[in-house]
C-alpha atoms as one frame of an Amber mdcrd trajectory, in Angstrom:
protein
 -37.784   5.889  81.748 -40.504   5.039  79.223 -39.616   4.140  75.672 -41.603
   5.149  72.596 -43.017   2.417  70.487 -42.011   4.450  67.380 -38.777   3.180
  65.798 -36.181   5.695  64.654 -34.880   5.141  61.105 -31.911   6.956  59.533
 -32.787   5.846  55.988 -33.851   8.574  53.556 -37.476   8.571  52.591 -38.266
   6.678  49.367 -38.387   8.822  46.225 -41.778   9.646  44.862 -43.087   7.209
  42.339 -42.420   8.270  38.748 -45.386   8.556  36.458 -45.724   5.514  34.235
 -44.376   5.863  30.710 -46.996   6.105  28.063 -46.640   3.204  25.690 -46.775
   4.100  22.007 -50.022   3.190  20.359 -50.231  -0.095  18.564 -49.834   0.399
  14.835 -52.101  -1.393  12.426 -50.015  -3.013   9.708 -51.613  -4.355   6.571
 -49.576  -7.228   5.182 -49.605  -9.363   2.085 -47.268 -11.496  -0.015 -46.168
 -10.408  -3.472 -44.127 -12.222  -6.109 -41.708 -10.205  -8.181 -39.302 -11.267
 -10.962 -36.261  -9.711  -9.260 -33.983 -10.488  -6.335 -32.769  -6.919  -5.969
 -34.504  -5.278  -2.950 -33.956  -1.820  -4.437 -35.538  -2.763  -7.746 -38.374
  -4.570  -5.957 -39.155  -1.461  -3.884 -39.222   0.606  -7.065 -41.702  -1.807
  -8.675 -43.922  -1.871  -5.562 -43.810   1.927  -5.302 -45.183   2.206  -8.843
 -47.976  -0.331  -8.140 -48.800   0.654  -4.562 -52.239   2.005  -5.472 -53.142
  -1.438  -6.844 -51.539  -3.379  -3.976 -53.074  -1.258  -1.157 -56.654  -0.156
  -0.475 -55.293   3.209   0.730 -53.915   6.045  -1.417 -50.173   5.779  -1.916
 -49.627   9.334  -0.647 -51.181   8.428   2.741 -49.156   5.279   3.403 -45.652
   4.169   4.337 -44.525   0.707   3.294 -41.664  -1.736   3.636 -40.697  -4.791
   1.617 -38.910  -7.855   3.078 -37.581 -10.772   1.044 -38.944 -14.159   2.136
 -37.534 -16.723  -0.293 -36.688 -17.491  -3.902 -39.231 -19.489  -5.900 -37.755
 -20.365  -9.268 -37.538 -17.249 -11.414 -39.590 -15.228  -8.926 -38.885 -13.922
  -5.457 -41.464 -13.927  -2.657 -41.636 -10.682  -0.662 -43.685  -9.644   2.366
 -45.273  -6.211   1.954 -46.175  -4.167   5.046 -48.275  -0.987   4.830 -49.160
   1.544   7.597 -50.991   4.864   7.593 -48.692   7.895   7.761 -51.233   9.578
  10.036 -50.670   6.884  12.695 -46.935   7.656  12.670 -47.547  11.273  13.669
 -48.201  10.300  17.298 -45.916  12.096  19.797 -44.574   8.749  20.985 -42.879
   8.329  17.589 -41.626  11.920  17.252 -37.983  11.011  17.932 -37.971   7.769
  15.952 -36.955   8.193  12.335 -37.572   4.490  11.696 -40.148   2.277  13.384
 -39.535  -1.462  13.538 -42.494  -3.824  13.840 -42.636  -7.605  13.723 -45.685
  -9.264  12.263 -46.689 -12.768  11.186 -47.335 -12.992   7.477 -49.018 -16.354
   6.918 -46.409 -18.751   8.350 -43.462 -16.298   8.272 -42.270 -14.025  11.086
 -41.323 -10.789   9.327 -39.730  -7.622  10.759 -40.734  -4.454   8.907 -38.869
  -1.172   9.162 -41.006   1.843   8.296 -39.604   5.294   7.680 -41.373   7.917
   9.792 -41.969  11.075   7.723 -43.152  12.974  10.848 -40.015  12.351  12.926
 -38.011  15.345  14.073 -34.847  15.574  12.003 -32.244  16.091  14.705 -29.251
  15.369  12.490 -28.331  19.052  12.345 -28.592  19.354  16.139 -26.475  16.254
  16.647 -23.985  17.504  14.081 -23.697  20.851  15.844 -23.238  19.018  19.123
 -20.260  17.107  17.776 -18.971  19.907  15.538 -16.361  21.224  18.060 -14.869
  17.760  18.460 -14.891  17.272  14.708 -13.202  20.649  14.231 -10.477  19.734
  16.748  -9.945  16.388  15.043  -9.811  18.035  11.607  -7.322  20.614  12.894
  -5.184  17.855  14.367  -5.238  15.949  11.097  -4.309  19.132   9.203  -1.389
  19.779  11.573  -0.194  16.192  11.234  -0.468  16.409   7.439   1.461  19.702
   7.376   4.186  18.334   9.647   4.456  15.177   7.548   4.696  17.252   4.366
   7.440  19.447   5.834   9.317  16.420   7.104   9.027  14.748   3.697  10.329
  17.924   2.026  13.285  18.083   4.436  14.029  14.403   3.933  13.830  14.879
   0.135  16.321  17.757   0.261  18.726  15.737   2.407  18.425  12.759   0.111
  19.096  14.941  -2.938  22.329  16.146  -1.333  23.340  12.564  -0.489  22.461
  11.323  -3.978  24.486  14.144  -5.568  27.479  13.278  -3.356  27.225   9.587
  -4.300  27.009  10.480  -7.991  30.085  12.725  -7.741  31.990   9.959  -5.959
  30.972   7.428  -8.613  32.045   9.812 -11.410  35.376  10.407  -9.675  35.951
   6.651  -9.278  35.116   6.066 -12.956  37.542   8.807 -14.011  40.295   7.353
 -11.799  39.722   3.892 -13.265  39.870   5.300 -16.788  43.129   7.142 -16.046
  44.662   4.034 -14.471  43.706   1.895 -17.459  45.183   4.466 -19.833  48.413
   4.674 -17.805  48.628   0.876 -17.683  48.230   0.665 -21.467  50.883   3.350
 -21.969  53.271   1.513 -19.638  52.677  -1.781 -21.488  53.398  -0.092 -24.807
  56.548   1.418 -23.315  57.683  -1.982 -22.009  57.151  -3.551 -25.400  59.124
  -0.733 -27.057  62.023  -1.153 -24.574  62.115  -4.926 -25.115  62.182  -4.536
 -28.900  64.955  -1.940 -28.634  66.975  -4.228 -26.343  66.512  -7.146 -28.795
  67.936  -5.063 -31.629  70.854  -4.015 -29.433  71.651  -7.627 -28.439  71.415
  -8.726 -32.079  73.962  -6.111 -33.034  76.316  -7.225 -30.240  76.295 -10.920
 -31.106  76.472 -10.534 -34.874  79.945 -10.645 -36.345  80.920 -10.265 -39.982
  81.044 -13.705 -41.598  79.856 -15.431 -38.392  77.131 -18.041 -38.250  73.696
 -16.744 -37.220  72.347 -17.731 -33.809  69.267 -19.990 -34.173  66.335 -18.849
 -32.007  63.194 -20.738 -31.055  61.661 -17.612 -29.546  62.154 -14.734 -27.171
  60.307 -12.967 -24.366  60.864  -9.284 -23.873  59.999  -7.526 -20.615  60.932
  -4.225 -19.064  63.972  -5.481 -17.171  65.216  -8.485 -19.170  65.226 -10.198
 -22.502  65.060 -14.025 -22.635  66.193 -15.892 -25.774  65.096 -19.504 -26.318
  67.638 -21.630 -28.237  67.465 -25.228 -29.507  69.481 -28.010 -27.879  73.181
 -27.950 -28.830  73.140 -24.397 -30.159  76.361 -22.380 -29.911  75.815 -19.799
 -27.181  79.378 -18.477 -26.992  78.568 -15.260 -28.827  75.551 -14.656 -26.598
  77.496 -15.239 -23.429  80.303 -12.980 -24.726  77.764 -10.222 -25.323  76.698
 -10.326 -21.639  74.052 -13.027 -21.643  73.565 -15.401 -18.692  72.337 -18.961
 -18.868  69.009 -19.475 -17.083  68.508 -23.109 -16.030  70.569 -24.453 -18.929
  72.137 -23.499 -22.259  68.797 -23.287 -24.013  67.737 -20.062 -22.227  69.975
 -16.991 -22.311  68.931 -13.924 -20.327  70.084 -10.366 -21.016  69.463  -8.147
 -18.051  68.825  -4.402 -17.857  72.543  -3.733 -17.634  73.030  -5.045 -21.189
  71.728  -2.488 -23.662  69.691  -0.885 -20.835
């Protein structure tokens, strides 16, 4: 069986060749060096804008320019000035380019100028409208988060106010209790002192006899439940013991308990 000399290929046919892209036209840039007494690019552009008719052979209204700082020379600053015709920027190749960047050699310096294209299509509104739905969703999400955070903060503030009020009431109650306890303690101390003084008078009446010798005392300590008399060495304690006193560690300390003149 004869075979064809034609080979069978399963590969898809190659796509048709795309038309070559049209390169943008080469822009003619007029360049020169200028010295200005300022290092501020904004102020330098303002000065050049006022003197552009003198610095350029073209009318200022027909040109676009850019200013690039080269170096500082003493009190002056060296700038590279680039100037192009606005009419050359109206080519369709530059329609979508709001700024056109060109690199040129200015004497011995390689300088990159950035010219603003006044003929470019301002697509900012179109791009804004394109992203507006996403921005609206993001703004709505931020608003919801802010509202939720505000409500949560309000709830937390209310809860904290209740807790703070409870703590303040507890602190006031504790202060009142402490004040009442201190007052009761002072009253009890006064009462103890009154009882001790009364018991001392009662013991003095018991041990005193008409015509008898007085009992010498070095001191006494009166408490709620007992009265302690301090006597010098060799003092006669018979009258104290007869009145119900009890020696405490020796004859120099006589104790009258609550049962005596209680």
